[in-house]
């Protein structure tokens, strides 16, 4: 076995050891990670887990109460609620990660560039960011979705665009601090280019708060998907998502209020899981909390 292979094995053992220590130290974070893994597992294996087709209609079983055949009952078209809930997980999780991914791709480079360059470039970009942040997020998302076209992917791209100023402002503020550090000045004196400074020195030391913020934005993106699907701008029938299920259940709230419980509960649990994981990451990455 070569020295390089031994070093890689040692690093992997160290990572597993640190992960195990984190799980033992932060029970809340470990529990949220377990719940999130379970939800993602349900989304991935939905075709094999769901007891019925999520789109098959049976008008003789409309708005049925929970039974042995349909554990969570049926909706207004006789479709199995549990099957639609399971299949809807993939749409909702995909929507959340897509929105945050788009926000990262747009916001992080812009924030890094503004914070590192400074001067009138920073002032100009900051004013644009402030202008975008002045608009209500959901209204701006609806406007962008209307311009791009109705559909889940377009809706979540618009949400990602709306989220990007938040990440840009966050990493800009951190970059303003990191660029003044001595190791950045030392690298500049040794002839490092601007690109190398940003990639090797500034970004790794400025990205921690962005990682934490992303976990919190995942919860917001999940709620945004539910809101846009509720308005008919996200997932289109007959495909299920938790927000789309909630929109249909709302129309029959007086007849069968239990229809709203399952998708509402799943949205709440998943959003709470993202928020809890984000808080655990904030504590883990905060150097002032190491002794606690």
Short mmCIF file of C-alpha atoms in Angstrom, two decimals:
data_model
loop_
_atom_site.label_atom_id
_atom_site.label_comp_id
_atom_site.label_asym_id
_atom_site.label_seq_id
_atom_site.Cartn_x
_atom_site.Cartn_y
_atom_site.Cartn_z
CA UNK A 1 0.00 0.00 0.00
CA UNK A 2 1.43 3.40 -1.04
CA UNK A 3 1.92 6.37 1.25
CA UNK A 4 -0.73 8.34 -0.66
CA UNK A 5 -3.29 5.55 -0.15
CA UNK A 6 -2.47 5.45 3.58
CA UNK A 7 -2.91 9.23 3.83
CA UNK A 8 -6.30 9.03 2.09
CA UNK A 9 -7.44 6.23 4.39
CA UNK A 10 -6.29 8.22 7.44
CA UNK A 11 -8.20 11.30 6.29
CA UNK A 12 -11.35 9.24 5.69
CA UNK A 13 -11.06 7.70 9.17
CA UNK A 14 -10.61 11.18 10.60
CA UNK A 15 -13.71 12.47 8.79
CA UNK A 16 -15.82 9.53 9.98
CA UNK A 17 -14.49 10.03 13.51
CA UNK A 18 -15.35 13.75 13.48
CA UNK A 19 -18.80 13.00 12.05
CA UNK A 20 -19.41 10.44 14.80
CA UNK A 21 -18.29 12.92 17.45
CA UNK A 22 -20.61 15.57 16.00
CA UNK A 23 -23.57 13.14 16.03
CA UNK A 24 -22.91 12.24 19.67
CA UNK A 25 -22.44 15.87 20.70
CA UNK A 26 -25.39 17.34 18.77
CA UNK A 27 -28.34 14.96 19.09
CA UNK A 28 -30.68 17.51 17.54
CA UNK A 29 -28.52 17.87 14.44
CA UNK A 30 -28.11 14.10 14.10
CA UNK A 31 -31.89 13.61 14.40
CA UNK A 32 -32.60 16.28 11.76
CA UNK A 33 -30.04 14.68 9.42
CA UNK A 34 -31.70 11.29 9.93
CA UNK A 35 -35.16 12.69 9.20
CA UNK A 36 -33.89 14.51 6.10
CA UNK A 37 -32.20 11.32 4.85
CA UNK A 38 -35.48 9.45 5.36
CA UNK A 39 -37.45 12.06 3.40
CA UNK A 40 -34.91 12.01 0.54
CA UNK A 41 -35.02 8.19 0.59
CA UNK A 42 -38.80 8.29 0.26
CA UNK A 43 -38.50 10.72 -2.65
CA UNK A 44 -35.94 8.51 -4.46
CA UNK A 45 -37.77 5.21 -3.94
CA UNK A 46 -41.30 6.60 -4.34
CA UNK A 47 -42.26 4.32 -7.30
CA UNK A 48 -41.52 1.24 -5.18
CA UNK A 49 -42.90 2.52 -1.87
CA UNK A 50 -46.22 4.06 -2.95
CA UNK A 51 -49.10 1.58 -2.63
CA UNK A 52 -51.09 3.07 -5.55
CA UNK A 53 -50.61 5.19 -8.65
CA UNK A 54 -50.50 8.89 -7.77
CA UNK A 55 -52.55 9.87 -10.83
CA UNK A 56 -55.09 7.02 -11.10
CA UNK A 57 -58.62 8.37 -10.59
CA UNK A 58 -61.59 6.50 -9.12
CA UNK A 59 -64.71 8.66 -8.94
CA UNK A 60 -66.47 6.05 -6.80
CA UNK A 61 -63.99 6.75 -3.97
CA UNK A 62 -63.96 10.53 -3.87
CA UNK A 63 -62.98 12.20 -0.57
CA UNK A 64 -62.93 8.92 1.36
CA UNK A 65 -61.83 8.78 4.97
CA UNK A 66 -58.68 6.80 5.88
CA UNK A 67 -59.14 3.05 5.53
CA UNK A 68 -57.11 -0.15 5.25
CA UNK A 69 -56.87 0.31 1.47
CA UNK A 70 -56.20 4.05 1.55
CA UNK A 71 -54.32 4.88 4.75
CA UNK A 72 -54.70 8.65 4.35
CA UNK A 73 -57.95 8.58 2.40
CA UNK A 74 -58.55 9.83 -1.14
CA UNK A 75 -58.80 13.27 -2.71
CA UNK A 76 -61.57 14.91 -4.74
CA UNK A 77 -60.77 12.73 -7.78
CA UNK A 78 -60.51 9.45 -5.86
CA UNK A 79 -56.69 9.37 -5.93
CA UNK A 80 -54.79 7.84 -3.03
CA UNK A 81 -53.50 10.65 -0.81
CA UNK A 82 -50.63 8.64 0.65
CA UNK A 83 -49.31 7.72 -2.80
CA UNK A 84 -49.51 11.32 -3.94
CA UNK A 85 -47.78 12.43 -0.75
CA UNK A 86 -44.91 9.98 -1.35
CA UNK A 87 -44.51 10.93 -5.02
CA UNK A 88 -44.85 14.62 -4.16
CA UNK A 89 -41.76 14.41 -1.96
CA UNK A 90 -39.49 14.15 -5.00
CA UNK A 91 -41.00 17.27 -6.58
CA UNK A 92 -40.82 19.31 -3.40
CA UNK A 93 -37.25 18.29 -2.50
CA UNK A 94 -36.12 18.84 -6.11
CA UNK A 95 -37.70 22.28 -6.06
CA UNK A 96 -35.97 23.29 -2.82
CA UNK A 97 -32.49 22.19 -3.92
CA UNK A 98 -32.92 23.69 -7.40
CA UNK A 99 -33.84 27.09 -6.01
CA UNK A 100 -30.93 27.16 -3.56
CA UNK A 101 -28.53 25.89 -6.23
CA UNK A 102 -29.54 28.71 -8.59
CA UNK A 103 -29.14 31.21 -5.75
CA UNK A 104 -25.62 29.91 -5.08
CA UNK A 105 -24.59 30.06 -8.73
CA UNK A 106 -25.77 33.65 -9.07
CA UNK A 107 -25.27 35.16 -5.63
CA UNK A 108 -21.88 33.81 -4.53
CA UNK A 109 -19.78 34.97 -7.53
CA UNK A 110 -21.44 38.40 -7.52
CA UNK A 111 -20.93 38.84 -3.77
CA UNK A 112 -17.30 37.70 -3.96
CA UNK A 113 -16.56 40.03 -6.86
CA UNK A 114 -18.20 43.03 -5.17
CA UNK A 115 -16.54 42.46 -1.80
CA UNK A 116 -13.07 41.76 -3.16
CA UNK A 117 -13.03 44.51 -5.78
CA UNK A 118 -14.47 47.27 -3.60
CA UNK A 119 -14.74 50.87 -4.76
CA UNK A 120 -17.44 51.99 -7.16
CA UNK A 121 -17.98 48.40 -8.33
CA UNK A 122 -18.95 47.38 -4.81
CA UNK A 123 -21.19 50.42 -4.40
CA UNK A 124 -22.98 49.79 -7.70
CA UNK A 125 -23.57 46.08 -7.05
CA UNK A 126 -24.68 46.80 -3.48
CA UNK A 127 -27.30 49.29 -4.68
CA UNK A 128 -28.67 46.73 -7.15
CA UNK A 129 -28.81 44.12 -4.36
CA UNK A 130 -30.63 46.56 -2.07
CA UNK A 131 -33.11 47.35 -4.83
CA UNK A 132 -33.92 43.67 -5.38
CA UNK A 133 -34.25 43.07 -1.64
CA UNK A 134 -36.79 45.89 -1.37
CA UNK A 135 -39.35 43.89 -3.37
CA UNK A 136 -41.53 41.31 -1.55
CA UNK A 137 -39.95 37.93 -2.35
CA UNK A 138 -43.08 36.03 -3.36
CA UNK A 139 -44.34 38.92 -5.54
CA UNK A 140 -41.00 39.09 -7.35
CA UNK A 141 -41.01 35.30 -7.77
CA UNK A 142 -44.50 35.41 -9.28
CA UNK A 143 -43.42 38.17 -11.69
CA UNK A 144 -40.32 36.26 -12.83
CA UNK A 145 -42.33 33.02 -13.17
CA UNK A 146 -44.90 34.84 -15.31
CA UNK A 147 -42.11 36.10 -17.58
CA UNK A 148 -40.38 32.71 -17.88
CA UNK A 149 -43.48 30.53 -18.14
CA UNK A 150 -45.51 28.35 -15.79
CA UNK A 151 -43.90 25.14 -14.53
CA UNK A 152 -42.00 23.77 -11.54
CA UNK A 153 -38.49 24.28 -12.96
CA UNK A 154 -39.18 27.83 -14.12
CA UNK A 155 -40.89 28.64 -10.84
CA UNK A 156 -37.93 27.47 -8.76
CA UNK A 157 -35.42 29.19 -11.05
CA UNK A 158 -37.34 32.39 -10.34
CA UNK A 159 -37.21 31.65 -6.60
CA UNK A 160 -33.45 31.08 -6.91
CA UNK A 161 -33.08 34.46 -8.62
CA UNK A 162 -35.03 36.05 -5.77
CA UNK A 163 -32.82 34.31 -3.17
CA UNK A 164 -29.51 35.24 -4.84
CA UNK A 165 -29.30 38.82 -3.46
CA UNK A 166 -29.49 37.43 0.09
CA UNK A 167 -26.47 35.18 -0.50
CA UNK A 168 -24.64 37.89 -2.44
CA UNK A 169 -24.98 40.36 0.42
CA UNK A 170 -23.94 37.75 2.99
CA UNK A 171 -20.76 36.61 1.23
CA UNK A 172 -19.90 40.19 0.25
CA UNK A 173 -19.86 41.20 3.92
CA UNK A 174 -17.67 38.23 4.81
CA UNK A 175 -15.33 38.90 1.84
CA UNK A 176 -14.77 42.47 3.01
CA UNK A 177 -13.32 41.02 6.22
CA UNK A 178 -11.34 38.13 4.72
CA UNK A 179 -9.61 40.22 2.04
CA UNK A 180 -7.86 42.23 4.78
CA UNK A 181 -6.34 39.15 6.45
CA UNK A 182 -2.56 38.75 6.49
CA UNK A 183 -2.56 35.45 4.59
CA UNK A 184 -4.32 37.16 1.68
CA UNK A 185 -1.72 39.94 1.68
CA UNK A 186 1.06 37.34 1.83
CA UNK A 187 -0.37 35.44 -1.15
CA UNK A 188 -0.68 38.71 -3.08
CA UNK A 189 2.96 39.57 -2.33
CA UNK A 190 4.02 36.18 -3.70
CA UNK A 191 2.36 37.06 -7.00
CA UNK A 192 -0.97 35.22 -6.70
CA UNK A 193 -3.50 36.34 -9.28
CA UNK A 194 -6.94 37.68 -8.37
CA UNK A 195 -8.57 34.44 -9.49
CA UNK A 196 -6.24 32.34 -7.36
CA UNK A 197 -6.76 34.62 -4.36
CA UNK A 198 -10.52 34.26 -4.66
CA UNK A 199 -10.51 30.48 -5.21
CA UNK A 200 -7.74 29.40 -2.82
CA UNK A 201 -7.86 31.95 0.00
CA UNK A 202 -10.98 34.12 0.09
CA UNK A 203 -13.81 31.72 -0.82
CA UNK A 204 -12.88 28.86 1.58
CA UNK A 205 -12.71 31.32 4.48
CA UNK A 206 -15.86 33.27 3.56
CA UNK A 207 -18.22 30.45 2.60
CA UNK A 208 -19.13 29.13 6.10
CA UNK A 209 -22.05 31.52 6.77
CA UNK A 210 -23.33 30.89 3.25
CA UNK A 211 -23.46 27.13 3.89
CA UNK A 212 -25.54 27.72 7.00
CA UNK A 213 -27.79 30.19 5.20
CA UNK A 214 -28.39 27.67 2.41
CA UNK A 215 -29.89 25.15 4.85
CA UNK A 216 -32.25 27.85 6.07
CA UNK A 217 -33.12 28.88 2.51
CA UNK A 218 -33.99 25.25 1.70
CA UNK A 219 -36.88 25.55 4.15
CA UNK A 220 -37.94 28.89 2.63
CA UNK A 221 -37.70 27.40 -0.88
CA UNK A 222 -39.92 24.52 0.18
CA UNK A 223 -42.54 26.98 1.38
CA UNK A 224 -42.10 29.06 -1.79
CA UNK A 225 -42.75 25.97 -3.93
CA UNK A 226 -45.88 25.28 -1.92
CA UNK A 227 -47.01 28.90 -2.37
CA UNK A 228 -46.38 28.97 -6.13
CA UNK A 229 -48.02 25.56 -6.63
CA UNK A 230 -50.93 26.80 -4.52
CA UNK A 231 -51.27 29.71 -6.96
CA UNK A 232 -51.06 27.36 -9.96
CA UNK A 233 -47.60 28.53 -11.07
CA UNK A 234 -45.59 25.50 -9.92
CA UNK A 235 -46.33 21.81 -10.40
CA UNK A 236 -49.12 21.32 -12.89
CA UNK A 237 -51.85 18.63 -12.61
CA UNK A 238 -51.91 15.68 -12.54
CA UNK A 239 -48.33 15.59 -11.15
CA UNK A 240 -48.35 15.78 -7.34
CA UNK A 241 -46.43 18.05 -5.02
CA UNK A 242 -47.16 18.97 -1.45
CA UNK A 243 -48.08 22.53 -2.36
CA UNK A 244 -50.32 21.42 -5.22
CA UNK A 245 -52.03 18.88 -2.93
CA UNK A 246 -52.62 21.63 -0.39
CA UNK A 247 -54.14 23.87 -3.06
CA UNK A 248 -56.66 21.19 -4.09
CA UNK A 249 -57.44 20.30 -0.47
CA UNK A 250 -58.15 23.96 0.27
CA UNK A 251 -61.08 23.94 -2.16
CA UNK A 252 -62.76 21.16 -0.15
CA UNK A 253 -61.74 22.35 3.30
CA UNK A 254 -65.34 22.61 4.56
CA UNK A 255 -66.31 19.16 3.25
CA UNK A 256 -63.14 17.24 4.11
CA UNK A 257 -60.70 19.31 6.21
CA UNK A 258 -58.51 16.24 6.84
CA UNK A 259 -57.25 16.50 3.23
CA UNK A 260 -55.05 19.42 4.27
CA UNK A 261 -53.38 17.68 7.19
CA UNK A 262 -51.00 15.30 5.37
CA UNK A 263 -49.33 17.76 2.92
CA UNK A 264 -49.33 20.53 5.53
CA UNK A 265 -47.69 18.25 8.08
CA UNK A 266 -45.00 17.12 5.61
CA UNK A 267 -44.20 20.71 4.62
CA UNK A 268 -43.92 21.66 8.29
CA UNK A 269 -41.70 18.68 9.22
CA UNK A 270 -39.35 19.14 6.24
CA UNK A 271 -39.02 22.89 6.78
CA UNK A 272 -38.37 22.34 10.49
CA UNK A 273 -35.74 19.71 9.63
CA UNK A 274 -33.90 22.12 7.32
CA UNK A 275 -34.02 24.88 9.93
CA UNK A 276 -32.78 22.60 12.71
CA UNK A 277 -29.94 21.31 10.55
CA UNK A 278 -28.99 24.88 9.67
CA UNK A 279 -28.83 25.85 13.34
CA UNK A 280 -26.66 22.81 14.10
CA UNK A 281 -24.30 23.71 11.26
CA UNK A 282 -24.10 27.29 12.52
CA UNK A 283 -22.97 26.07 15.92
CA UNK A 284 -20.52 23.55 14.41
CA UNK A 285 -18.88 26.14 12.13
CA UNK A 286 -18.78 28.97 14.66
CA UNK A 287 -15.28 29.09 16.24
CA UNK A 288 -16.64 30.94 19.28
CA UNK A 289 -18.84 27.92 20.10
CA UNK A 290 -16.07 25.30 20.12
CA UNK A 291 -15.74 25.27 23.86
CA UNK A 292 -19.49 24.88 24.50
#
